[in-house]
């Protein structure tokens, strides 16, 4: 996307954010060479109005183009290990601007190696680590059952083990029990030890490792911008990279649940960047190329 197109898109989208919930699509006429109307294109706060497979239109439900100077607290909460106890691998998630920041219309989530080990405070038990990371989510601000969810993002340039993160979705409440009983939707999960794999997965009781992940969802250069999308319907959950379908799956949960359970209740969106687990295939080491930044241009959702 050229700089001028990017600026125009952001300027337009920013102006459209007012009154998002009640915003009706805007019809913009395109004219032919003679100045007569040749076609019309509808826009809403998410951009060009998209069409569903059945011919109806997707309706914009959430959008953040990260154009502000700081993260919008009405849209995102910051995951901090010291408050929630959540961690991935050796990552201590913090709210520091070194780990979470906005710059020139982009969200930057950065995994870092700090200067020596420190004690990461956690209500689940303090632990010693060298690594910090950034994670944000819409839980408590925006959750939705079914729909279309998308980010435009680029992953770090790391091509050796140790870095992990991506775009995923988690239930607003544990309707069917603790993880994984209430489900998890990984839209675009990435590990630096297998850098072309951007993996979509479904987690639930009854998950089959071989068929509940899209092992063929690969991108040659993940450090360039791509769109990562899920269309979540009662009948199937489908994943796209740059608009091309790479994986679709209808979950088959263990009894007593019946599909589409547990994927039939509201989920929130999560973005994170951290490091891997000690001893695992993507273990972080002193030679892992850090800092490593996951850069997000926008996050959107439609219903």
PDB file of C-alpha atoms in Angstrom:
ATOM      1  CA  UNK A   1       0.000   0.000   0.000  1.00  0.00           C
ATOM      2  CA  UNK A   2       1.477   3.351  -0.990  1.00  0.00           C
ATOM      3  CA  UNK A   3       1.886   6.083   1.589  1.00  0.00           C
ATOM      4  CA  UNK A   4      -0.722   8.306  -0.056  1.00  0.00           C
ATOM      5  CA  UNK A   5      -3.300   5.517  -0.239  1.00  0.00           C
ATOM      6  CA  UNK A   6      -2.598   4.594   3.370  1.00  0.00           C
ATOM      7  CA  UNK A   7      -3.088   8.194   4.509  1.00  0.00           C
ATOM      8  CA  UNK A   8      -6.321   8.525   2.548  1.00  0.00           C
ATOM      9  CA  UNK A   9      -7.644   5.279   3.956  1.00  0.00           C
ATOM     10  CA  UNK A  10      -6.812   6.261   7.506  1.00  0.00           C
ATOM     11  CA  UNK A  11      -8.218   9.750   7.145  1.00  0.00           C
ATOM     12  CA  UNK A  12     -11.467   8.398   5.762  1.00  0.00           C
ATOM     13  CA  UNK A  13     -11.736   5.590   8.310  1.00  0.00           C
ATOM     14  CA  UNK A  14     -10.976   7.922  11.199  1.00  0.00           C
ATOM     15  CA  UNK A  15     -13.752  10.275  10.179  1.00  0.00           C
ATOM     16  CA  UNK A  16     -16.182   7.382   9.916  1.00  0.00           C
ATOM     17  CA  UNK A  17     -15.641   6.107  13.455  1.00  0.00           C
ATOM     18  CA  UNK A  18     -18.130   8.525  15.028  1.00  0.00           C
ATOM     19  CA  UNK A  19     -21.378   6.762  15.821  1.00  0.00           C
ATOM     20  CA  UNK A  20     -20.128   3.382  14.585  1.00  0.00           C
ATOM     21  CA  UNK A  21     -23.014   1.398  16.032  1.00  0.00           C
ATOM     22  CA  UNK A  22     -25.634   3.429  14.193  1.00  0.00           C
ATOM     23  CA  UNK A  23     -23.636   4.154  11.064  1.00  0.00           C
ATOM     24  CA  UNK A  24     -25.391   3.322   7.800  1.00  0.00           C
ATOM     25  CA  UNK A  25     -23.294   2.479   4.735  1.00  0.00           C
ATOM     26  CA  UNK A  26     -22.258   5.433   2.614  1.00  0.00           C
ATOM     27  CA  UNK A  27     -22.848   5.124  -1.117  1.00  0.00           C
ATOM     28  CA  UNK A  28     -20.076   6.606  -3.238  1.00  0.00           C
ATOM     29  CA  UNK A  29     -20.726   6.852  -6.966  1.00  0.00           C
ATOM     30  CA  UNK A  30     -18.015   6.040  -9.455  1.00  0.00           C
ATOM     31  CA  UNK A  31     -18.286   7.866 -12.779  1.00  0.00           C
ATOM     32  CA  UNK A  32     -17.228   6.888 -16.225  1.00  0.00           C
ATOM     33  CA  UNK A  33     -15.196   9.042 -18.604  1.00  0.00           C
ATOM     34  CA  UNK A  34     -18.312  10.985 -19.625  1.00  0.00           C
ATOM     35  CA  UNK A  35     -19.145  11.888 -16.048  1.00  0.00           C
ATOM     36  CA  UNK A  36     -22.156   9.567 -15.767  1.00  0.00           C
ATOM     37  CA  UNK A  37     -22.588   7.253 -12.808  1.00  0.00           C
ATOM     38  CA  UNK A  38     -21.210   3.843 -13.730  1.00  0.00           C
ATOM     39  CA  UNK A  39     -21.304   2.054 -10.372  1.00  0.00           C
ATOM     40  CA  UNK A  40     -21.551   2.653  -6.652  1.00  0.00           C
ATOM     41  CA  UNK A  41     -19.433   1.378  -3.817  1.00  0.00           C
ATOM     42  CA  UNK A  42     -20.696   1.250  -0.235  1.00  0.00           C
ATOM     43  CA  UNK A  43     -18.427   2.136   2.699  1.00  0.00           C
ATOM     44  CA  UNK A  44     -18.765   1.924   6.440  1.00  0.00           C
ATOM     45  CA  UNK A  45     -16.325   2.398   9.327  1.00  0.00           C
ATOM     46  CA  UNK A  46     -14.441  -0.776   8.356  1.00  0.00           C
ATOM     47  CA  UNK A  47     -13.962   0.410   4.763  1.00  0.00           C
ATOM     48  CA  UNK A  48     -15.594  -1.029   1.659  1.00  0.00           C
ATOM     49  CA  UNK A  49     -18.713  -2.973   2.632  1.00  0.00           C
ATOM     50  CA  UNK A  50     -18.008  -6.683   2.131  1.00  0.00           C
ATOM     51  CA  UNK A  51     -20.442  -9.254   0.778  1.00  0.00           C
ATOM     52  CA  UNK A  52     -21.171 -12.590   2.422  1.00  0.00           C
ATOM     53  CA  UNK A  53     -21.436 -15.849   0.532  1.00  0.00           C
ATOM     54  CA  UNK A  54     -25.239 -15.582   0.624  1.00  0.00           C
ATOM     55  CA  UNK A  55     -25.159 -12.138  -1.038  1.00  0.00           C
ATOM     56  CA  UNK A  56     -25.967 -10.107   2.077  1.00  0.00           C
ATOM     57  CA  UNK A  57     -23.527  -7.589   3.518  1.00  0.00           C
ATOM     58  CA  UNK A  58     -21.195  -7.841   6.469  1.00  0.00           C
ATOM     59  CA  UNK A  59     -21.830  -5.070   9.021  1.00  0.00           C
ATOM     60  CA  UNK A  60     -18.868  -3.394  10.704  1.00  0.00           C
ATOM     61  CA  UNK A  61     -18.891  -4.135  14.441  1.00  0.00           C
ATOM     62  CA  UNK A  62     -15.373  -3.146  15.556  1.00  0.00           C
ATOM     63  CA  UNK A  63     -12.433  -1.316  14.025  1.00  0.00           C
ATOM     64  CA  UNK A  64      -9.141   0.078  15.265  1.00  0.00           C
ATOM     65  CA  UNK A  65      -6.640   1.534  12.796  1.00  0.00           C
ATOM     66  CA  UNK A  66      -4.255   2.438  15.647  1.00  0.00           C
ATOM     67  CA  UNK A  67      -4.060   6.055  14.536  1.00  0.00           C
ATOM     68  CA  UNK A  68      -4.105   7.517  18.044  1.00  0.00           C
ATOM     69  CA  UNK A  69      -1.039   8.348  20.107  1.00  0.00           C
ATOM     70  CA  UNK A  70      -1.881   5.702  22.674  1.00  0.00           C
ATOM     71  CA  UNK A  71      -3.965   2.559  22.930  1.00  0.00           C
ATOM     72  CA  UNK A  72      -7.713   3.156  23.201  1.00  0.00           C
ATOM     73  CA  UNK A  73      -8.793   1.834  26.644  1.00  0.00           C
ATOM     74  CA  UNK A  74     -12.394   1.638  25.440  1.00  0.00           C
ATOM     75  CA  UNK A  75     -11.337  -0.983  22.882  1.00  0.00           C
ATOM     76  CA  UNK A  76      -8.388  -2.793  24.454  1.00  0.00           C
ATOM     77  CA  UNK A  77      -7.234  -4.048  27.795  1.00  0.00           C
ATOM     78  CA  UNK A  78      -3.550  -4.672  28.488  1.00  0.00           C
ATOM     79  CA  UNK A  79      -2.551  -8.131  29.677  1.00  0.00           C
ATOM     80  CA  UNK A  80      -0.088  -7.881  32.572  1.00  0.00           C
ATOM     81  CA  UNK A  81       1.246 -11.024  34.199  1.00  0.00           C
ATOM     82  CA  UNK A  82       1.559  -9.180  37.507  1.00  0.00           C
ATOM     83  CA  UNK A  83      -2.213  -8.641  37.549  1.00  0.00           C
ATOM     84  CA  UNK A  84      -3.654 -11.720  35.848  1.00  0.00           C
ATOM     85  CA  UNK A  85      -0.976 -14.377  36.129  1.00  0.00           C
ATOM     86  CA  UNK A  86      -1.172 -15.095  32.401  1.00  0.00           C
ATOM     87  CA  UNK A  87       2.073 -16.082  30.697  1.00  0.00           C
ATOM     88  CA  UNK A  88       3.259 -17.879  27.581  1.00  0.00           C
ATOM     89  CA  UNK A  89       6.610 -19.614  27.747  1.00  0.00           C
ATOM     90  CA  UNK A  90       9.147 -17.492  29.579  1.00  0.00           C
ATOM     91  CA  UNK A  91       7.298 -14.241  28.848  1.00  0.00           C
ATOM     92  CA  UNK A  92       6.432 -11.739  31.542  1.00  0.00           C
ATOM     93  CA  UNK A  93       3.737  -9.579  29.942  1.00  0.00           C
ATOM     94  CA  UNK A  94       3.871  -5.924  30.910  1.00  0.00           C
ATOM     95  CA  UNK A  95       2.165  -2.642  30.066  1.00  0.00           C
ATOM     96  CA  UNK A  96       5.476  -0.902  29.400  1.00  0.00           C
ATOM     97  CA  UNK A  97       5.741   1.216  26.265  1.00  0.00           C
ATOM     98  CA  UNK A  98       8.821  -0.873  25.487  1.00  0.00           C
ATOM     99  CA  UNK A  99       6.439  -3.808  24.963  1.00  0.00           C
ATOM    100  CA  UNK A 100       3.257  -2.070  23.758  1.00  0.00           C
ATOM    101  CA  UNK A 101       3.244   1.138  21.741  1.00  0.00           C
ATOM    102  CA  UNK A 102       1.618   2.949  18.828  1.00  0.00           C
ATOM    103  CA  UNK A 103       3.643   4.687  16.140  1.00  0.00           C
ATOM    104  CA  UNK A 104       2.620   6.188  12.787  1.00  0.00           C
ATOM    105  CA  UNK A 105      -0.647   4.304  12.642  1.00  0.00           C
ATOM    106  CA  UNK A 106       0.738   0.929  13.726  1.00  0.00           C
ATOM    107  CA  UNK A 107       0.476  -1.139  16.880  1.00  0.00           C
ATOM    108  CA  UNK A 108       3.859  -2.481  17.996  1.00  0.00           C
ATOM    109  CA  UNK A 109       3.964  -5.505  20.313  1.00  0.00           C
ATOM    110  CA  UNK A 110       7.557  -6.307  21.231  1.00  0.00           C
ATOM    111  CA  UNK A 111       9.241  -9.261  22.903  1.00  0.00           C
ATOM    112  CA  UNK A 112      12.443  -8.203  24.645  1.00  0.00           C
ATOM    113  CA  UNK A 113      15.429  -9.657  26.460  1.00  0.00           C
ATOM    114  CA  UNK A 114      15.961  -7.471  29.500  1.00  0.00           C
ATOM    115  CA  UNK A 115      19.312  -6.751  31.148  1.00  0.00           C
ATOM    116  CA  UNK A 116      19.627  -9.823  33.294  1.00  0.00           C
ATOM    117  CA  UNK A 117      17.072 -11.939  35.110  1.00  0.00           C
ATOM    118  CA  UNK A 118      14.285 -10.399  37.154  1.00  0.00           C
ATOM    119  CA  UNK A 119      11.391 -11.690  39.237  1.00  0.00           C
ATOM    120  CA  UNK A 120       8.117 -11.534  37.304  1.00  0.00           C
ATOM    121  CA  UNK A 121       5.342 -11.010  39.816  1.00  0.00           C
ATOM    122  CA  UNK A 122       2.269 -13.174  39.300  1.00  0.00           C
ATOM    123  CA  UNK A 123      -0.780 -14.142  41.375  1.00  0.00           C
ATOM    124  CA  UNK A 124      -0.218 -17.642  39.995  1.00  0.00           C
ATOM    125  CA  UNK A 125       3.315 -17.691  41.416  1.00  0.00           C
ATOM    126  CA  UNK A 126       6.273 -15.411  40.831  1.00  0.00           C
ATOM    127  CA  UNK A 127       8.928 -16.670  38.420  1.00  0.00           C
ATOM    128  CA  UNK A 128      12.382 -15.663  37.312  1.00  0.00           C
ATOM    129  CA  UNK A 129      12.884 -14.712  33.665  1.00  0.00           C
ATOM    130  CA  UNK A 130      14.854 -12.485  31.341  1.00  0.00           C
ATOM    131  CA  UNK A 131      12.033 -11.832  28.887  1.00  0.00           C
ATOM    132  CA  UNK A 132       9.109  -9.435  28.587  1.00  0.00           C
ATOM    133  CA  UNK A 133       6.369  -9.201  25.968  1.00  0.00           C
ATOM    134  CA  UNK A 134       3.209  -7.373  24.960  1.00  0.00           C
ATOM    135  CA  UNK A 135      -0.391  -8.580  24.842  1.00  0.00           C
ATOM    136  CA  UNK A 136      -3.705  -6.766  24.429  1.00  0.00           C
ATOM    137  CA  UNK A 137      -7.299  -7.970  24.132  1.00  0.00           C
ATOM    138  CA  UNK A 138     -10.865  -6.778  23.716  1.00  0.00           C
ATOM    139  CA  UNK A 139     -12.367  -8.800  26.578  1.00  0.00           C
ATOM    140  CA  UNK A 140     -14.695  -6.598  28.593  1.00  0.00           C
ATOM    141  CA  UNK A 141     -14.870  -4.123  25.696  1.00  0.00           C
ATOM    142  CA  UNK A 142     -15.908  -6.159  22.661  1.00  0.00           C
ATOM    143  CA  UNK A 143     -16.966  -9.781  22.248  1.00  0.00           C
ATOM    144  CA  UNK A 144     -19.136 -11.380  19.598  1.00  0.00           C
ATOM    145  CA  UNK A 145     -20.646 -14.722  18.627  1.00  0.00           C
ATOM    146  CA  UNK A 146     -19.967 -15.577  14.973  1.00  0.00           C
ATOM    147  CA  UNK A 147     -18.837 -13.117  12.318  1.00  0.00           C
ATOM    148  CA  UNK A 148     -15.744 -12.091  10.410  1.00  0.00           C
ATOM    149  CA  UNK A 149     -12.555 -11.040  12.231  1.00  0.00           C
ATOM    150  CA  UNK A 150      -9.384  -9.751  10.603  1.00  0.00           C
ATOM    151  CA  UNK A 151      -6.001  -8.151  11.196  1.00  0.00           C
ATOM    152  CA  UNK A 152      -3.484  -6.763   8.757  1.00  0.00           C
ATOM    153  CA  UNK A 153      -0.131  -7.503  10.304  1.00  0.00           C
ATOM    154  CA  UNK A 154       3.497  -8.422   9.851  1.00  0.00           C
ATOM    155  CA  UNK A 155       5.587 -10.709  12.016  1.00  0.00           C
ATOM    156  CA  UNK A 156       9.186 -10.189  13.176  1.00  0.00           C
ATOM    157  CA  UNK A 157      12.192 -10.910  10.969  1.00  0.00           C
ATOM    158  CA  UNK A 158      13.402 -13.617  13.384  1.00  0.00           C
ATOM    159  CA  UNK A 159      14.098 -16.889  11.581  1.00  0.00           C
ATOM    160  CA  UNK A 160      15.456 -18.977  14.433  1.00  0.00           C
ATOM    161  CA  UNK A 161      13.779 -20.411  17.517  1.00  0.00           C
ATOM    162  CA  UNK A 162      12.470 -18.396  20.415  1.00  0.00           C
ATOM    163  CA  UNK A 163       9.738 -15.952  19.313  1.00  0.00           C
ATOM    164  CA  UNK A 164       6.005 -16.650  19.455  1.00  0.00           C
ATOM    165  CA  UNK A 165       2.765 -14.692  19.039  1.00  0.00           C
ATOM    166  CA  UNK A 166      -0.114 -13.759  16.787  1.00  0.00           C
ATOM    167  CA  UNK A 167      -3.856 -13.164  16.559  1.00  0.00           C
ATOM    168  CA  UNK A 168      -6.297 -15.377  18.460  1.00  0.00           C
ATOM    169  CA  UNK A 169      -9.718 -15.382  20.100  1.00  0.00           C
ATOM    170  CA  UNK A 170     -10.873 -16.494  23.522  1.00  0.00           C
ATOM    171  CA  UNK A 171     -14.326 -16.899  25.118  1.00  0.00           C
ATOM    172  CA  UNK A 172     -15.788 -14.031  27.106  1.00  0.00           C
ATOM    173  CA  UNK A 173     -16.886 -16.548  29.751  1.00  0.00           C
ATOM    174  CA  UNK A 174     -16.083 -20.191  30.422  1.00  0.00           C
ATOM    175  CA  UNK A 175     -19.576 -21.308  29.473  1.00  0.00           C
ATOM    176  CA  UNK A 176     -18.568 -24.967  29.158  1.00  0.00           C
ATOM    177  CA  UNK A 177     -15.718 -25.034  31.669  1.00  0.00           C
ATOM    178  CA  UNK A 178     -12.056 -24.073  31.877  1.00  0.00           C
ATOM    179  CA  UNK A 179      -9.727 -24.225  28.867  1.00  0.00           C
ATOM    180  CA  UNK A 180     -10.034 -25.898  26.466  1.00  0.00           C
ATOM    181  CA  UNK A 181     -13.633 -26.878  27.241  1.00  0.00           C
ATOM    182  CA  UNK A 182     -15.088 -23.484  26.238  1.00  0.00           C
ATOM    183  CA  UNK A 183     -13.003 -23.233  23.064  1.00  0.00           C
ATOM    184  CA  UNK A 184     -10.204 -21.145  21.585  1.00  0.00           C
ATOM    185  CA  UNK A 185      -9.801 -19.907  18.007  1.00  0.00           C
ATOM    186  CA  UNK A 186      -6.239 -19.277  16.861  1.00  0.00           C
ATOM    187  CA  UNK A 187      -6.505 -17.223  13.676  1.00  0.00           C
ATOM    188  CA  UNK A 188      -2.818 -16.709  12.921  1.00  0.00           C
ATOM    189  CA  UNK A 189      -0.361 -18.195  15.431  1.00  0.00           C
ATOM    190  CA  UNK A 190       3.348 -17.931  14.616  1.00  0.00           C
ATOM    191  CA  UNK A 191       6.590 -19.468  15.853  1.00  0.00           C
ATOM    192  CA  UNK A 192       9.967 -18.231  14.656  1.00  0.00           C
ATOM    193  CA  UNK A 193      11.448 -21.737  14.386  1.00  0.00           C
ATOM    194  CA  UNK A 194       8.991 -22.484  11.530  1.00  0.00           C
ATOM    195  CA  UNK A 195       8.686 -18.954  10.137  1.00  0.00           C
ATOM    196  CA  UNK A 196       6.516 -19.590   7.058  1.00  0.00           C
ATOM    197  CA  UNK A 197       3.760 -21.337   9.066  1.00  0.00           C
ATOM    198  CA  UNK A 198       0.999 -18.987  10.281  1.00  0.00           C
ATOM    199  CA  UNK A 199      -1.234 -21.531  11.935  1.00  0.00           C
ATOM    200  CA  UNK A 200      -5.006 -21.399  12.436  1.00  0.00           C
ATOM    201  CA  UNK A 201      -6.293 -23.853  15.040  1.00  0.00           C
ATOM    202  CA  UNK A 202      -9.371 -24.795  17.034  1.00  0.00           C
ATOM    203  CA  UNK A 203      -8.945 -25.881  20.657  1.00  0.00           C
ATOM    204  CA  UNK A 204     -11.747 -27.702  22.488  1.00  0.00           C
ATOM    205  CA  UNK A 205     -12.493 -31.026  24.151  1.00  0.00           C
ATOM    206  CA  UNK A 206     -12.408 -33.440  21.238  1.00  0.00           C
ATOM    207  CA  UNK A 207      -9.691 -31.626  19.294  1.00  0.00           C
ATOM    208  CA  UNK A 208      -7.867 -33.772  16.742  1.00  0.00           C
ATOM    209  CA  UNK A 209      -4.337 -32.412  16.267  1.00  0.00           C
ATOM    210  CA  UNK A 210      -4.210 -33.569  12.649  1.00  0.00           C
ATOM    211  CA  UNK A 211      -7.444 -31.993  11.399  1.00  0.00           C
ATOM    212  CA  UNK A 212      -8.199 -29.099  13.758  1.00  0.00           C
ATOM    213  CA  UNK A 213      -5.204 -27.019  12.578  1.00  0.00           C
ATOM    214  CA  UNK A 214      -4.409 -25.634   9.128  1.00  0.00           C
ATOM    215  CA  UNK A 215      -0.945 -27.076   8.619  1.00  0.00           C
ATOM    216  CA  UNK A 216      -0.791 -25.832   5.019  1.00  0.00           C
ATOM    217  CA  UNK A 217      -1.390 -22.162   5.918  1.00  0.00           C
ATOM    218  CA  UNK A 218       2.003 -20.768   4.994  1.00  0.00           C
ATOM    219  CA  UNK A 219       3.365 -17.373   3.973  1.00  0.00           C
ATOM    220  CA  UNK A 220       6.706 -16.977   2.195  1.00  0.00           C
ATOM    221  CA  UNK A 221       7.583 -13.675   3.856  1.00  0.00           C
ATOM    222  CA  UNK A 222       5.712 -13.159   7.120  1.00  0.00           C
ATOM    223  CA  UNK A 223       7.668  -9.977   7.859  1.00  0.00           C
ATOM    224  CA  UNK A 224       5.697  -8.231   5.085  1.00  0.00           C
ATOM    225  CA  UNK A 225       2.102  -7.126   5.608  1.00  0.00           C
ATOM    226  CA  UNK A 226      -0.632  -9.723   5.046  1.00  0.00           C
ATOM    227  CA  UNK A 227      -4.270 -10.000   6.081  1.00  0.00           C
ATOM    228  CA  UNK A 228      -5.295 -12.854   8.388  1.00  0.00           C
ATOM    229  CA  UNK A 229      -9.032 -13.519   8.550  1.00  0.00           C
ATOM    230  CA  UNK A 230     -11.513 -15.919  10.109  1.00  0.00           C
ATOM    231  CA  UNK A 231     -15.151 -16.280   9.089  1.00  0.00           C
ATOM    232  CA  UNK A 232     -16.845 -17.985  12.004  1.00  0.00           C
ATOM    233  CA  UNK A 233     -20.285 -19.445  11.244  1.00  0.00           C
ATOM    234  CA  UNK A 234     -22.428 -22.039  13.051  1.00  0.00           C
ATOM    235  CA  UNK A 235     -21.735 -24.504  10.238  1.00  0.00           C
ATOM    236  CA  UNK A 236     -17.963 -24.072   9.849  1.00  0.00           C
ATOM    237  CA  UNK A 237     -14.985 -21.904  10.799  1.00  0.00           C
ATOM    238  CA  UNK A 238     -12.899 -20.800   7.795  1.00  0.00           C
ATOM    239  CA  UNK A 239      -9.500 -19.101   7.707  1.00  0.00           C
ATOM    240  CA  UNK A 240      -8.042 -16.892   4.974  1.00  0.00           C
ATOM    241  CA  UNK A 241      -4.665 -15.340   4.220  1.00  0.00           C
ATOM    242  CA  UNK A 242      -4.804 -12.323   1.896  1.00  0.00           C
ATOM    243  CA  UNK A 243      -8.353 -13.299   0.983  1.00  0.00           C
ATOM    244  CA  UNK A 244      -7.489 -16.878  -0.037  1.00  0.00           C
ATOM    245  CA  UNK A 245      -9.028 -19.751   1.914  1.00  0.00           C
ATOM    246  CA  UNK A 246      -6.327 -21.908   3.499  1.00  0.00           C
ATOM    247  CA  UNK A 247      -8.286 -23.942   6.060  1.00  0.00           C
ATOM    248  CA  UNK A 248     -11.863 -24.694   7.076  1.00  0.00           C
ATOM    249  CA  UNK A 249     -13.193 -26.912   9.814  1.00  0.00           C
ATOM    250  CA  UNK A 250     -16.432 -27.887  11.545  1.00  0.00           C
ATOM    251  CA  UNK A 251     -15.530 -28.903  15.117  1.00  0.00           C
ATOM    252  CA  UNK A 252     -16.536 -32.313  16.452  1.00  0.00           C
ATOM    253  CA  UNK A 253     -16.695 -31.879  20.243  1.00  0.00           C
ATOM    254  CA  UNK A 254     -16.751 -34.668  22.759  1.00  0.00           C
ATOM    255  CA  UNK A 255     -20.152 -35.619  24.217  1.00  0.00           C
ATOM    256  CA  UNK A 256     -22.267 -34.159  25.719  1.00  0.00           C
ATOM    257  CA  UNK A 257     -21.498 -31.136  23.505  1.00  0.00           C
ATOM    258  CA  UNK A 258     -22.786 -31.040  19.932  1.00  0.00           C
ATOM    259  CA  UNK A 259     -21.430 -28.762  17.191  1.00  0.00           C
ATOM    260  CA  UNK A 260     -21.346 -25.799  16.968  1.00  0.00           C
ATOM    261  CA  UNK A 261     -20.650 -26.028  20.722  1.00  0.00           C
ATOM    262  CA  UNK A 262     -18.380 -24.826  22.254  1.00  0.00           C
ATOM    263  CA  UNK A 263     -18.063 -22.260  19.438  1.00  0.00           C
ATOM    264  CA  UNK A 264     -21.515 -20.772  19.950  1.00  0.00           C
ATOM    265  CA  UNK A 265     -20.915 -18.055  22.538  1.00  0.00           C
ATOM    266  CA  UNK A 266     -19.086 -14.684  22.508  1.00  0.00           C
ATOM    267  CA  UNK A 267     -15.333 -14.550  21.930  1.00  0.00           C
ATOM    268  CA  UNK A 268     -12.951 -11.597  22.250  1.00  0.00           C
ATOM    269  CA  UNK A 269      -9.884 -10.773  20.121  1.00  0.00           C
ATOM    270  CA  UNK A 270      -6.291 -11.011  21.388  1.00  0.00           C
ATOM    271  CA  UNK A 271      -2.950  -9.873  19.932  1.00  0.00           C
ATOM    272  CA  UNK A 272       0.354 -10.882  21.513  1.00  0.00           C
ATOM    273  CA  UNK A 273       4.095 -11.188  21.062  1.00  0.00           C
ATOM    274  CA  UNK A 274       6.376 -13.037  23.455  1.00  0.00           C
ATOM    275  CA  UNK A 275       8.942 -15.827  23.642  1.00  0.00           C
ATOM    276  CA  UNK A 276       8.848 -19.612  23.643  1.00  0.00           C
ATOM    277  CA  UNK A 277       8.937 -22.204  26.383  1.00  0.00           C
ATOM    278  CA  UNK A 278      12.223 -23.444  27.792  1.00  0.00           C
ATOM    279  CA  UNK A 279      12.937 -26.946  26.534  1.00  0.00           C
ATOM    280  CA  UNK A 280      10.392 -26.798  23.711  1.00  0.00           C
ATOM    281  CA  UNK A 281      11.028 -26.860  19.969  1.00  0.00           C
ATOM    282  CA  UNK A 282      10.701 -23.067  19.911  1.00  0.00           C
ATOM    283  CA  UNK A 283      12.702 -22.499  23.084  1.00  0.00           C
ATOM    284  CA  UNK A 284      14.053 -19.017  23.656  1.00  0.00           C
ATOM    285  CA  UNK A 285      17.819 -18.805  24.115  1.00  0.00           C
ATOM    286  CA  UNK A 286      20.468 -16.138  24.469  1.00  0.00           C
ATOM    287  CA  UNK A 287      20.925 -16.287  20.670  1.00  0.00           C
ATOM    288  CA  UNK A 288      17.228 -15.633  19.879  1.00  0.00           C
ATOM    289  CA  UNK A 289      17.105 -12.386  17.844  1.00  0.00           C
ATOM    290  CA  UNK A 290      15.506  -9.897  20.229  1.00  0.00           C
ATOM    291  CA  UNK A 291      13.826  -7.469  20.418  1.00  0.00           C
ATOM    292  CA  UNK A 292      11.206  -8.879  18.043  1.00  0.00           C
ATOM    293  CA  UNK A 293       8.133  -6.852  17.079  1.00  0.00           C
ATOM    294  CA  UNK A 294       4.711  -7.923  15.836  1.00  0.00           C
ATOM    295  CA  UNK A 295       3.297  -4.966  13.896  1.00  0.00           C
ATOM    296  CA  UNK A 296      -0.454  -4.576  13.367  1.00  0.00           C
ATOM    297  CA  UNK A 297      -1.938  -2.097  10.891  1.00  0.00           C
ATOM    298  CA  UNK A 298      -5.565  -2.680  11.902  1.00  0.00           C
ATOM    299  CA  UNK A 299      -7.962  -4.999  13.690  1.00  0.00           C
ATOM    300  CA  UNK A 300     -11.562  -5.306  12.482  1.00  0.00           C
ATOM    301  CA  UNK A 301     -14.682  -7.351  13.087  1.00  0.00           C
ATOM    302  CA  UNK A 302     -17.977  -7.680  11.235  1.00  0.00           C
ATOM    303  CA  UNK A 303     -21.276  -9.307  12.092  1.00  0.00           C
TER     304      UNK A 303
END
